[in-house]
JSON list of C-alpha atoms in Angstrom, two decimals:
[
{"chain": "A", "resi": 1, "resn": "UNK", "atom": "CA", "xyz": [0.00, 0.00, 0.00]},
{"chain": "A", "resi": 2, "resn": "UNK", "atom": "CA", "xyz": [1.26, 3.49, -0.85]},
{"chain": "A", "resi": 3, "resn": "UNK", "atom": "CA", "xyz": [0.38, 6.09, 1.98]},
{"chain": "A", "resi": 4, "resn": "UNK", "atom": "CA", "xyz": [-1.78, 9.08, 0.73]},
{"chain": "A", "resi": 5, "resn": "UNK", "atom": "CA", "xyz": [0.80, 11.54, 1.05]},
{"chain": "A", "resi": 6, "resn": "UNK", "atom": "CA", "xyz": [2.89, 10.22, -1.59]},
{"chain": "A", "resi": 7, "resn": "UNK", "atom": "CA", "xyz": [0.33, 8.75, -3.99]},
{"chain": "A", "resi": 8, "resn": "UNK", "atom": "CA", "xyz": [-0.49, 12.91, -3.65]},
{"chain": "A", "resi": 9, "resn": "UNK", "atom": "CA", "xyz": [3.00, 13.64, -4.35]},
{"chain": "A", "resi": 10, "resn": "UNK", "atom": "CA", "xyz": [4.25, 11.07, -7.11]},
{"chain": "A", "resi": 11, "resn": "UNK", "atom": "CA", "xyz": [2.66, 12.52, -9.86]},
{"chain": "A", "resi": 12, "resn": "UNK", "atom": "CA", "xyz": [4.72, 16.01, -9.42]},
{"chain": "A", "resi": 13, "resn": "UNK", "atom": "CA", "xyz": [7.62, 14.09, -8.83]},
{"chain": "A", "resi": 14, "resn": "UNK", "atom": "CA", "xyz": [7.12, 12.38, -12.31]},
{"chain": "A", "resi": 15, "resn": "UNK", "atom": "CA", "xyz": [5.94, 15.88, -14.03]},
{"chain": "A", "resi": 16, "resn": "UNK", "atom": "CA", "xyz": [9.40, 17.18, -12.27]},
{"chain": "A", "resi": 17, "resn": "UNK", "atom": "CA", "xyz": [11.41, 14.63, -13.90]},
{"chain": "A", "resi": 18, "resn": "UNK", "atom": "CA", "xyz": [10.29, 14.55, -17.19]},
{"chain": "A", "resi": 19, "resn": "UNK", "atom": "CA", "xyz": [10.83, 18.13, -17.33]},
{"chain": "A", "resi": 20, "resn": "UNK", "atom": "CA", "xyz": [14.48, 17.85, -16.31]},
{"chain": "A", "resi": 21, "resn": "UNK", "atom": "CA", "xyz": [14.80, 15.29, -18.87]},
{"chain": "A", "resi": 22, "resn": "UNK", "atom": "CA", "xyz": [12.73, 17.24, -21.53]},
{"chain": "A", "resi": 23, "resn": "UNK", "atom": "CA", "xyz": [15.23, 20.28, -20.80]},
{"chain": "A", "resi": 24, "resn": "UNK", "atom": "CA", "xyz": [18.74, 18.47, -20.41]},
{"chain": "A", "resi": 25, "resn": "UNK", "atom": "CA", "xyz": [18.84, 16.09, -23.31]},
{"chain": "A", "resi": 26, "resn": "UNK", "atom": "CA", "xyz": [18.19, 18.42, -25.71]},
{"chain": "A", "resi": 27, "resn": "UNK", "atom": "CA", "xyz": [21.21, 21.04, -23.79]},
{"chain": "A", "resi": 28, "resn": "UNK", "atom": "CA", "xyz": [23.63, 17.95, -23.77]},
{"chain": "A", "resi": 29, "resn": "UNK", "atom": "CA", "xyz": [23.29, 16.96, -27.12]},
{"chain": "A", "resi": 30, "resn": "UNK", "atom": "CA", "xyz": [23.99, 21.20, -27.95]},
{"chain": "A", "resi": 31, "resn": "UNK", "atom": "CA", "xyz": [27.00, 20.75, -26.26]},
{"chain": "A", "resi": 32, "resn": "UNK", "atom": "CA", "xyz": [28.15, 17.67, -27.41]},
{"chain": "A", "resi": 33, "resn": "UNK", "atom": "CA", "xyz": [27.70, 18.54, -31.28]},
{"chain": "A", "resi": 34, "resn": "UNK", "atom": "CA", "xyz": [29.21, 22.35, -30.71]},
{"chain": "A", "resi": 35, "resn": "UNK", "atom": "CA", "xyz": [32.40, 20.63, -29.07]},
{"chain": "A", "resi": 36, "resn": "UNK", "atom": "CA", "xyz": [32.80, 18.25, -31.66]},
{"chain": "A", "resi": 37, "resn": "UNK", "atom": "CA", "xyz": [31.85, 20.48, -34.76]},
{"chain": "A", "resi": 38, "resn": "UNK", "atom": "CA", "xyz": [35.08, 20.95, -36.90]},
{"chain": "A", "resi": 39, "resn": "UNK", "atom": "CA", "xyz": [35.57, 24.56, -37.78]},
{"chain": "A", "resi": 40, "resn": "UNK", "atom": "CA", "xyz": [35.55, 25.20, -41.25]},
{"chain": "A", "resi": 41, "resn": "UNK", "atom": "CA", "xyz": [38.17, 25.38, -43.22]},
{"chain": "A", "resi": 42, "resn": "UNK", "atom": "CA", "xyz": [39.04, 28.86, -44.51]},
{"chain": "A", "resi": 43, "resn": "UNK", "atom": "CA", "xyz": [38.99, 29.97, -48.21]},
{"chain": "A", "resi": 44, "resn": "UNK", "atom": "CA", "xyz": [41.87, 29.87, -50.44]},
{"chain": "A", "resi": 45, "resn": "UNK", "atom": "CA", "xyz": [43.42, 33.28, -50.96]},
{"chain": "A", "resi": 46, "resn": "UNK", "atom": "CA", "xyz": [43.45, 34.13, -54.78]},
{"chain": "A", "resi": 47, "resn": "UNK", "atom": "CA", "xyz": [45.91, 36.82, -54.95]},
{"chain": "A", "resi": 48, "resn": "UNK", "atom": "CA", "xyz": [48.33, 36.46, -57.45]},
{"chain": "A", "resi": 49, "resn": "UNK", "atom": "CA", "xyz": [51.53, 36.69, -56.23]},
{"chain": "A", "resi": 50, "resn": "UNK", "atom": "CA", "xyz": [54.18, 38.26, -58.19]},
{"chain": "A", "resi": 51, "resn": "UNK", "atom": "CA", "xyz": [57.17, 36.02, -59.47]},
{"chain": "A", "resi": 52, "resn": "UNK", "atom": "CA", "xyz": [60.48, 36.68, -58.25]},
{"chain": "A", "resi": 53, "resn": "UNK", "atom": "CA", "xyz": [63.07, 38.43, -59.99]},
{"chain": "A", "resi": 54, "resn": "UNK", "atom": "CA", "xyz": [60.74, 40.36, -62.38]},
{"chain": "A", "resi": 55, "resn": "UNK", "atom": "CA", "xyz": [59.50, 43.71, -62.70]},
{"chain": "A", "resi": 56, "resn": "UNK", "atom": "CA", "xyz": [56.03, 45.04, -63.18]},
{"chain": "A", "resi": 57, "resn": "UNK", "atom": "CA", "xyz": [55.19, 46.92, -66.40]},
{"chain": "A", "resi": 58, "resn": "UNK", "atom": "CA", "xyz": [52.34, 49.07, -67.09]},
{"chain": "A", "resi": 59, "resn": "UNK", "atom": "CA", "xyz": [50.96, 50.61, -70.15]},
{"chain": "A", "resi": 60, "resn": "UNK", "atom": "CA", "xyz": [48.85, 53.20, -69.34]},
{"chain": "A", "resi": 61, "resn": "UNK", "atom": "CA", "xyz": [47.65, 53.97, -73.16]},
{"chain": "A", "resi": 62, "resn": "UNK", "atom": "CA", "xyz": [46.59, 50.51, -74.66]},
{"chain": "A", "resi": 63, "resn": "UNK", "atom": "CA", "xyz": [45.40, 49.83, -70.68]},
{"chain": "A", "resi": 64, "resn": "UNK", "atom": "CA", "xyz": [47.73, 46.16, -69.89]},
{"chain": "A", "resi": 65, "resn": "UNK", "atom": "CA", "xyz": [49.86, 45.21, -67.27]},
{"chain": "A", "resi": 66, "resn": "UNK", "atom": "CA", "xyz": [52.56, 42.61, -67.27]},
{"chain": "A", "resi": 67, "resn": "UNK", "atom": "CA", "xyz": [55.87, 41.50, -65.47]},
{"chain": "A", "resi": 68, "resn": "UNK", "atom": "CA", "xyz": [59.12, 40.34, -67.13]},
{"chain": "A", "resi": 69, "resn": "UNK", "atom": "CA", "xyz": [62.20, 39.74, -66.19]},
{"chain": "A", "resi": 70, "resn": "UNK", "atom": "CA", "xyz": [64.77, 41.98, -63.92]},
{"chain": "A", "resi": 71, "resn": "UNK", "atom": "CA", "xyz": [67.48, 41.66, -66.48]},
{"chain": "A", "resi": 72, "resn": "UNK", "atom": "CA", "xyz": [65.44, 42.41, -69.18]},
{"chain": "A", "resi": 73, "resn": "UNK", "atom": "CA", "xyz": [64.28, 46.24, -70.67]},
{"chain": "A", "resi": 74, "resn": "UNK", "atom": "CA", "xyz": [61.39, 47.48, -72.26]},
{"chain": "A", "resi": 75, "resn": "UNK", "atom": "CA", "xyz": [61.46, 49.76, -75.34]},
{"chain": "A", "resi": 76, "resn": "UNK", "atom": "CA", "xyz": [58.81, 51.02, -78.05]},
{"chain": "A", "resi": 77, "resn": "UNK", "atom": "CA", "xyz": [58.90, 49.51, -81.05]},
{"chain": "A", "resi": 78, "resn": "UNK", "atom": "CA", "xyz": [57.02, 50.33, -84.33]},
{"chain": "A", "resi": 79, "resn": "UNK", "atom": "CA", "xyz": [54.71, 52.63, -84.01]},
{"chain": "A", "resi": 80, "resn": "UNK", "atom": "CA", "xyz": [51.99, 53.20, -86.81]},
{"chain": "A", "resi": 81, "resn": "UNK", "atom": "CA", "xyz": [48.14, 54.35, -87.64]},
{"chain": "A", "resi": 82, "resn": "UNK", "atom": "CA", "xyz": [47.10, 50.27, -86.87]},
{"chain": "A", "resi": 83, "resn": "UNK", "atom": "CA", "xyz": [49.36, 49.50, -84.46]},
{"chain": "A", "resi": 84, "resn": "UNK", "atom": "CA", "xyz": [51.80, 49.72, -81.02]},
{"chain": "A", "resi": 85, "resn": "UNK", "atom": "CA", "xyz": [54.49, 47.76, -80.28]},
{"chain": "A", "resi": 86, "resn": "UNK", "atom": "CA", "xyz": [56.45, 47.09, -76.50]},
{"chain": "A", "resi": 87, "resn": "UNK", "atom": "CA", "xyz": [59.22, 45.03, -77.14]},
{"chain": "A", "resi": 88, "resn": "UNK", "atom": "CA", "xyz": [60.82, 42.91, -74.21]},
{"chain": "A", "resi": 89, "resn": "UNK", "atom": "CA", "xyz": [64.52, 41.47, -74.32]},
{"chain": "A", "resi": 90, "resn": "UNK", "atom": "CA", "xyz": [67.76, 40.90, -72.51]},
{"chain": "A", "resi": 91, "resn": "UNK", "atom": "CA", "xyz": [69.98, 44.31, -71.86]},
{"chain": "A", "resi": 92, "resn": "UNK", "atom": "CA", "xyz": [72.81, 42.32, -73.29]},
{"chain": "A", "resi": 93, "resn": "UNK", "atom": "CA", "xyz": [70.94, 42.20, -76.99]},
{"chain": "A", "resi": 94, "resn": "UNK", "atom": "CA", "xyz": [70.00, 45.74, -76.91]},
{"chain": "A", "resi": 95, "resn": "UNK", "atom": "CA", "xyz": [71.18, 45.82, -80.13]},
{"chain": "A", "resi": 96, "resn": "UNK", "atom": "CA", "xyz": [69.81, 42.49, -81.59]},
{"chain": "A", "resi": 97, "resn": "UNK", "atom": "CA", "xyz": [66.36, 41.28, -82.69]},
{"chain": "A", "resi": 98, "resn": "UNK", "atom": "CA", "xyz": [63.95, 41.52, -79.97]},
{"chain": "A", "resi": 99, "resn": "UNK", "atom": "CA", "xyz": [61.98, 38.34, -79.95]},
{"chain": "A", "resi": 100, "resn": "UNK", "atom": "CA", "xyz": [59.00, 39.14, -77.10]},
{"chain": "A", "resi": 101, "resn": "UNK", "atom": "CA", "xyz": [56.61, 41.97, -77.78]},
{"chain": "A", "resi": 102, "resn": "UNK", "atom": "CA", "xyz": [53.08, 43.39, -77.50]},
{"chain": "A", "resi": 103, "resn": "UNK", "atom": "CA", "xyz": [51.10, 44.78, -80.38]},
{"chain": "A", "resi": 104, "resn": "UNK", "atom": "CA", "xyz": [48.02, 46.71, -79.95]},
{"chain": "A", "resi": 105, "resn": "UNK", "atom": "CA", "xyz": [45.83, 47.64, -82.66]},
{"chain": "A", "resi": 106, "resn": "UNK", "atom": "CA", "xyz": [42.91, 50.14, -82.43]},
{"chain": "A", "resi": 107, "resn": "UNK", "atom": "CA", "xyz": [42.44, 49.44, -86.32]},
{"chain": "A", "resi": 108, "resn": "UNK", "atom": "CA", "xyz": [43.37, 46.36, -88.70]},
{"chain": "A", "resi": 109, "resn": "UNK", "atom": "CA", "xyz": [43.53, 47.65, -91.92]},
{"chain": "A", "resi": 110, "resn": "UNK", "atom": "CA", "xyz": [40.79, 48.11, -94.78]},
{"chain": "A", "resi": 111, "resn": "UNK", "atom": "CA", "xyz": [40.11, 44.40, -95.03]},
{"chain": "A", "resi": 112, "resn": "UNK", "atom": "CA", "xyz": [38.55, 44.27, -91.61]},
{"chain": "A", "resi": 113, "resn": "UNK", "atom": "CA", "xyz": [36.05, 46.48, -90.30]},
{"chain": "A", "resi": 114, "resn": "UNK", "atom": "CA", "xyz": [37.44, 46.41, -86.98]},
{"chain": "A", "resi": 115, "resn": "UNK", "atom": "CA", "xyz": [40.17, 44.38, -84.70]},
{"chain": "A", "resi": 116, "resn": "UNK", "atom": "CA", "xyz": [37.37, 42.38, -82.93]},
{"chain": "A", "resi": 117, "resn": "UNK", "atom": "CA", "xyz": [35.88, 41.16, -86.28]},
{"chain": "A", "resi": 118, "resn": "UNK", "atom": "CA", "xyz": [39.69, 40.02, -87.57]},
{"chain": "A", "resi": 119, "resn": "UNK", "atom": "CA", "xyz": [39.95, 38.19, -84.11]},
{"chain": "A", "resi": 120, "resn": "UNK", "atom": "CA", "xyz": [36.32, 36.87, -84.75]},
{"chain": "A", "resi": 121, "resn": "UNK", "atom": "CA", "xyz": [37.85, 35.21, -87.97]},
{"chain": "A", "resi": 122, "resn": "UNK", "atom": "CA", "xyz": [40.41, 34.03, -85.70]},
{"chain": "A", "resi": 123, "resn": "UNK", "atom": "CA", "xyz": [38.29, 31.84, -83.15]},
{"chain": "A", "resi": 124, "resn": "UNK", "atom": "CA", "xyz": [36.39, 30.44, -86.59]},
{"chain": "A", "resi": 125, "resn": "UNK", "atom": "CA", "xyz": [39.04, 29.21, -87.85]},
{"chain": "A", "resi": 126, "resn": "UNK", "atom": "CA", "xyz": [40.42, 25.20, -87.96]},
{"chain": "A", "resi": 127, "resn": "UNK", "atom": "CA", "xyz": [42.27, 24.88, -84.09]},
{"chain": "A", "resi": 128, "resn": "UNK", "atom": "CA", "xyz": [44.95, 22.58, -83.36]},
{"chain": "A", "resi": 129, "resn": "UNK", "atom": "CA", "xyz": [46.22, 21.38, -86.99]},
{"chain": "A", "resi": 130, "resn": "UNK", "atom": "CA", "xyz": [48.35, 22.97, -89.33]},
{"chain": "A", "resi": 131, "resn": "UNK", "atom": "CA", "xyz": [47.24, 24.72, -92.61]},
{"chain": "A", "resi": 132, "resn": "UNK", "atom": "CA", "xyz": [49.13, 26.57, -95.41]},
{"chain": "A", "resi": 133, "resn": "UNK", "atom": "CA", "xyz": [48.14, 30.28, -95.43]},
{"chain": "A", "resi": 134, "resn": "UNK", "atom": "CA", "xyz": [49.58, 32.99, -97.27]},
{"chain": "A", "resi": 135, "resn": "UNK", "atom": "CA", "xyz": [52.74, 30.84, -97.97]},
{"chain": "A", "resi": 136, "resn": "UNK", "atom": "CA", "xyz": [52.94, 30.20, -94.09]},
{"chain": "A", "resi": 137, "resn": "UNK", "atom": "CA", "xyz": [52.39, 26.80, -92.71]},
{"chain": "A", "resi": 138, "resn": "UNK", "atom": "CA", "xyz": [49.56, 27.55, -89.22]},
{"chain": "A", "resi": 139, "resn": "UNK", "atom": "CA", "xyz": [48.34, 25.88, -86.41]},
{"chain": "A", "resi": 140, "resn": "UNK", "atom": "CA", "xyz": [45.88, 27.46, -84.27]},
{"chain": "A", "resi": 141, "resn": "UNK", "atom": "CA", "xyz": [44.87, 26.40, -80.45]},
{"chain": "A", "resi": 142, "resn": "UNK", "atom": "CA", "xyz": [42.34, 28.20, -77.72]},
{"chain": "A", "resi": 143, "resn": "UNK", "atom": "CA", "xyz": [44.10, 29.38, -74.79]},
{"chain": "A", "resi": 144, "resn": "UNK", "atom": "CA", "xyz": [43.18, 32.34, -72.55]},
{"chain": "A", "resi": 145, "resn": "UNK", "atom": "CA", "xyz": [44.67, 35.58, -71.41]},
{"chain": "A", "resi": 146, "resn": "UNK", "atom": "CA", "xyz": [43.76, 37.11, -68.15]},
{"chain": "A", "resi": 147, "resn": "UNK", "atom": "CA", "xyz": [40.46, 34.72, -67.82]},
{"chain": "A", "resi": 148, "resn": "UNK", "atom": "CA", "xyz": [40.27, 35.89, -71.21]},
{"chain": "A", "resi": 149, "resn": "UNK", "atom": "CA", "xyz": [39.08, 33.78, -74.77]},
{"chain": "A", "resi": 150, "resn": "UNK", "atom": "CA", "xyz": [42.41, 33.74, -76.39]},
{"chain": "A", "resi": 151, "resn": "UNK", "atom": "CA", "xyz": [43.72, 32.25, -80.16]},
{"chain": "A", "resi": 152, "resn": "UNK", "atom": "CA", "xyz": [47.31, 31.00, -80.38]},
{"chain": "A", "resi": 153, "resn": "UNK", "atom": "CA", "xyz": [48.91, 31.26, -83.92]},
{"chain": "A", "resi": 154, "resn": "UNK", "atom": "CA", "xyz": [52.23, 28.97, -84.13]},
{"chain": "A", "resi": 155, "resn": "UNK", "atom": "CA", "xyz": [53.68, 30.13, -87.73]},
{"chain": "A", "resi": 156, "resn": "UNK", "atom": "CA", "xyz": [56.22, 28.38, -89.55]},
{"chain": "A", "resi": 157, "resn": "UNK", "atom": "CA", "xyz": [57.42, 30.65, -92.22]},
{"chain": "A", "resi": 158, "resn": "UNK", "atom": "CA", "xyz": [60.22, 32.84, -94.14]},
{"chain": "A", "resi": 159, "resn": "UNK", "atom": "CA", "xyz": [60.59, 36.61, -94.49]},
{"chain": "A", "resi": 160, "resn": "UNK", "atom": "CA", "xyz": [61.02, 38.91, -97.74]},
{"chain": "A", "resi": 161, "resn": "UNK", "atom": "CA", "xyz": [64.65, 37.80, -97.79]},
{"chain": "A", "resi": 162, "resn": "UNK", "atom": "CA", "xyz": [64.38, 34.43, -97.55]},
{"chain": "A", "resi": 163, "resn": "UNK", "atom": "CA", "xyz": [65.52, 33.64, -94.42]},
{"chain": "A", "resi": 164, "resn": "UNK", "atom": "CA", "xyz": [62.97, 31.07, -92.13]},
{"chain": "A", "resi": 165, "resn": "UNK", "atom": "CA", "xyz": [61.34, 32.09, -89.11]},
{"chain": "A", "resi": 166, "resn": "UNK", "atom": "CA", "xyz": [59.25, 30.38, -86.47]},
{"chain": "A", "resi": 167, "resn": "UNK", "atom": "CA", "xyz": [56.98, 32.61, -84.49]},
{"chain": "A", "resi": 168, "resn": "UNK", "atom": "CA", "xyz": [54.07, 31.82, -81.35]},
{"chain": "A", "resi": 169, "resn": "UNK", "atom": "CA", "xyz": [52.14, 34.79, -81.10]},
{"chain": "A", "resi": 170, "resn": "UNK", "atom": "CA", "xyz": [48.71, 34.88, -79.02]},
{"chain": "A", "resi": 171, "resn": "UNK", "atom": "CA", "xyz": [45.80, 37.35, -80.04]},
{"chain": "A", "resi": 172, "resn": "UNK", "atom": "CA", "xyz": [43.31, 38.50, -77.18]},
{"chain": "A", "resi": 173, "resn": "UNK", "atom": "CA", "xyz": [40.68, 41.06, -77.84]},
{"chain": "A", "resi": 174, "resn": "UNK", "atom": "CA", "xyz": [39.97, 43.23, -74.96]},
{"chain": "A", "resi": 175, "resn": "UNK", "atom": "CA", "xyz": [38.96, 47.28, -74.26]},
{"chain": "A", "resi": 176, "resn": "UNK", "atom": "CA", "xyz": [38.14, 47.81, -77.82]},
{"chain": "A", "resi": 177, "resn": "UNK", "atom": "CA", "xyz": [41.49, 46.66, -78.75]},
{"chain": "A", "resi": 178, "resn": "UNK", "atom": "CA", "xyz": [43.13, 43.63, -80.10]},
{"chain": "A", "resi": 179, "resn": "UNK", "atom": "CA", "xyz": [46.64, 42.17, -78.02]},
{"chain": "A", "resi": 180, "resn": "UNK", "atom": "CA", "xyz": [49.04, 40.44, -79.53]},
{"chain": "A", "resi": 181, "resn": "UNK", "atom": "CA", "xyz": [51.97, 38.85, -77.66]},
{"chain": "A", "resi": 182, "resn": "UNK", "atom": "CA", "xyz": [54.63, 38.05, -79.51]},
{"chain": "A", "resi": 183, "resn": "UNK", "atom": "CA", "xyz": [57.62, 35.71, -79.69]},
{"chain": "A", "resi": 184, "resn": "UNK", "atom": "CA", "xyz": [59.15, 35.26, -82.90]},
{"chain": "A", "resi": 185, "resn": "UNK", "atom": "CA", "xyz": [62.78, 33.70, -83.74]},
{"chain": "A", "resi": 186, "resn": "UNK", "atom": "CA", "xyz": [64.89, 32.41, -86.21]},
{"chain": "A", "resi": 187, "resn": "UNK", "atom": "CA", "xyz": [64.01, 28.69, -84.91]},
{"chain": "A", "resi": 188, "resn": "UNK", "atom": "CA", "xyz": [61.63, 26.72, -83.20]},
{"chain": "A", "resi": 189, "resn": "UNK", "atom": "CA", "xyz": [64.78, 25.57, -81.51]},
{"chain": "A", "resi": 190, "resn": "UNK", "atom": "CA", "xyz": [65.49, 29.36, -80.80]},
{"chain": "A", "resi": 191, "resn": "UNK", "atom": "CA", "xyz": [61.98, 30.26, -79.47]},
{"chain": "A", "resi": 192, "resn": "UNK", "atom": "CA", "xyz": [61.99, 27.60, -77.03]},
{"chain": "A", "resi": 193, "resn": "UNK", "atom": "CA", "xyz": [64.81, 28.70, -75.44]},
{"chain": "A", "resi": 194, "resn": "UNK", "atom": "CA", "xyz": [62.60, 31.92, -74.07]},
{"chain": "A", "resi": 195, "resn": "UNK", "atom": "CA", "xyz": [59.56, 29.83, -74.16]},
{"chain": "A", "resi": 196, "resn": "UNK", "atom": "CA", "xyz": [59.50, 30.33, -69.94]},
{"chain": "A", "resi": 197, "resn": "UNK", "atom": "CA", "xyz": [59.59, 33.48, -70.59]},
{"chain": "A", "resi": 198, "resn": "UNK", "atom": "CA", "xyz": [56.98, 34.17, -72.59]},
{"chain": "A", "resi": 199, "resn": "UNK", "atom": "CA", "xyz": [54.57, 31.93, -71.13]},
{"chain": "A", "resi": 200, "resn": "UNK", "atom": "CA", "xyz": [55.76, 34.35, -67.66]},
{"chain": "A", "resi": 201, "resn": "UNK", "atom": "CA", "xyz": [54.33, 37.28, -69.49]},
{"chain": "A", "resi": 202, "resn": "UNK", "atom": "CA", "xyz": [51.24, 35.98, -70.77]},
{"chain": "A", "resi": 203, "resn": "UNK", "atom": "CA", "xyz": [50.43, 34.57, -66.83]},
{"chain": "A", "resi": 204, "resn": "UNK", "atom": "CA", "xyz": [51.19, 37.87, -65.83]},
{"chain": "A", "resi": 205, "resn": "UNK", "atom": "CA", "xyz": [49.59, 39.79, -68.37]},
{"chain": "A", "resi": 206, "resn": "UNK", "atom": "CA", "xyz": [46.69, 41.79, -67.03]},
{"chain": "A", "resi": 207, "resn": "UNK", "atom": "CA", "xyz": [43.69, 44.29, -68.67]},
{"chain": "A", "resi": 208, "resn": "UNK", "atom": "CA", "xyz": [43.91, 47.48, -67.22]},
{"chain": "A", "resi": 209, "resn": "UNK", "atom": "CA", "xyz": [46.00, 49.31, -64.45]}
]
């Protein structure tokens, strides 16, 4: 037999613990998860870092920024109604046959109505096998500049006098205006030696200032 006073009592002692039960297996289980939660990881940081032992160019007028080489100077080249060259070499050839440039044209010539339809041509034509064009032997590939659509143009070819020439030149149509980087040599054998070089520059190579 269960006295009166506690059958009276029992059923608040029940309500009492259920309640402690209702409230503390939920807070345990908060605990438990927040102590065991791994904190997430954090996000990658994008910036680009410079590479060492270069120096940052900028062209305020045709609106690109690059970095090349500490040994190396910059100098205008040709400058004409279509075009703008930068040419990039050693200080040691000052006086020899810059192979690394950038051309920018504002205006391609009568046969185009502007640089972005000649680069349009460009990105319709055959990629990755090698045509004859103008005399020229051509392979084209996709790449990209600065996140940018890009066309490669590997030409095998000689000049007005005869003499052969190999030349990997990558056009990019940005800012109303149509980039070409440039490396051109007497070889392929020749071009691959500043292959690293080049492919430094176009990495670096940047729209606007």
């Amino acid at each position: 037999m269960i006295p009166g006073e506690i059958k009276e009592t029992l059923p608040r002692l029940l309500i009492g613990i259920l309640t402690v039960l209702v409230i503390a297996i939920p807070l345990s289980l908060y605990i438990y998860f927040n102590r065991t939660k791994t904190n997430p990881k954090p996000a990658p940081k994008t910036t680009i870092e410079q590479p060492k032992n270069t120096i940052s160019y900028k062209n305020p007028t045709h609106l690109y920024s690059l970095s090349y080489p500490l040994s190396w100077i910059v100098t205008p080249g040709n400058t004409t109604a279509l075009y703008s060259d930068e040419l990039f070499y050693p200080k040691e050839e000052a006086n020899g046959s810059p192979t690394i440039g950038i051309r920018t044209f504002v205006s391609i010539g009568p046969e185009w109505s502007s640089p972005k339809a000649y680069f349009n041509y460009l990105q319709n034509l055959p990629m990755n096998q090698y045509y004859p064009s103008n005399g020229r032997l051509t392979k084209l590939a996709n790449v990209k500049v600065d996140d940018t659509p890009a066309v490669m143009v590997i030409e095998e070819s000689t000049d007005e006098n005869g003499v052969f020439y190999f030349s990997k030149n990558v056009y990019v149509y940005q800012n109303n205006i149509l980039y070409v980087l440039m490396n051109s040599a007497e070889s392929e054998e020749k071009e691959k030696l500043r292959e690293d070089i080049f492919n430094q520059i176009i990495a670096s190579f940047r729209f606007g200032n």
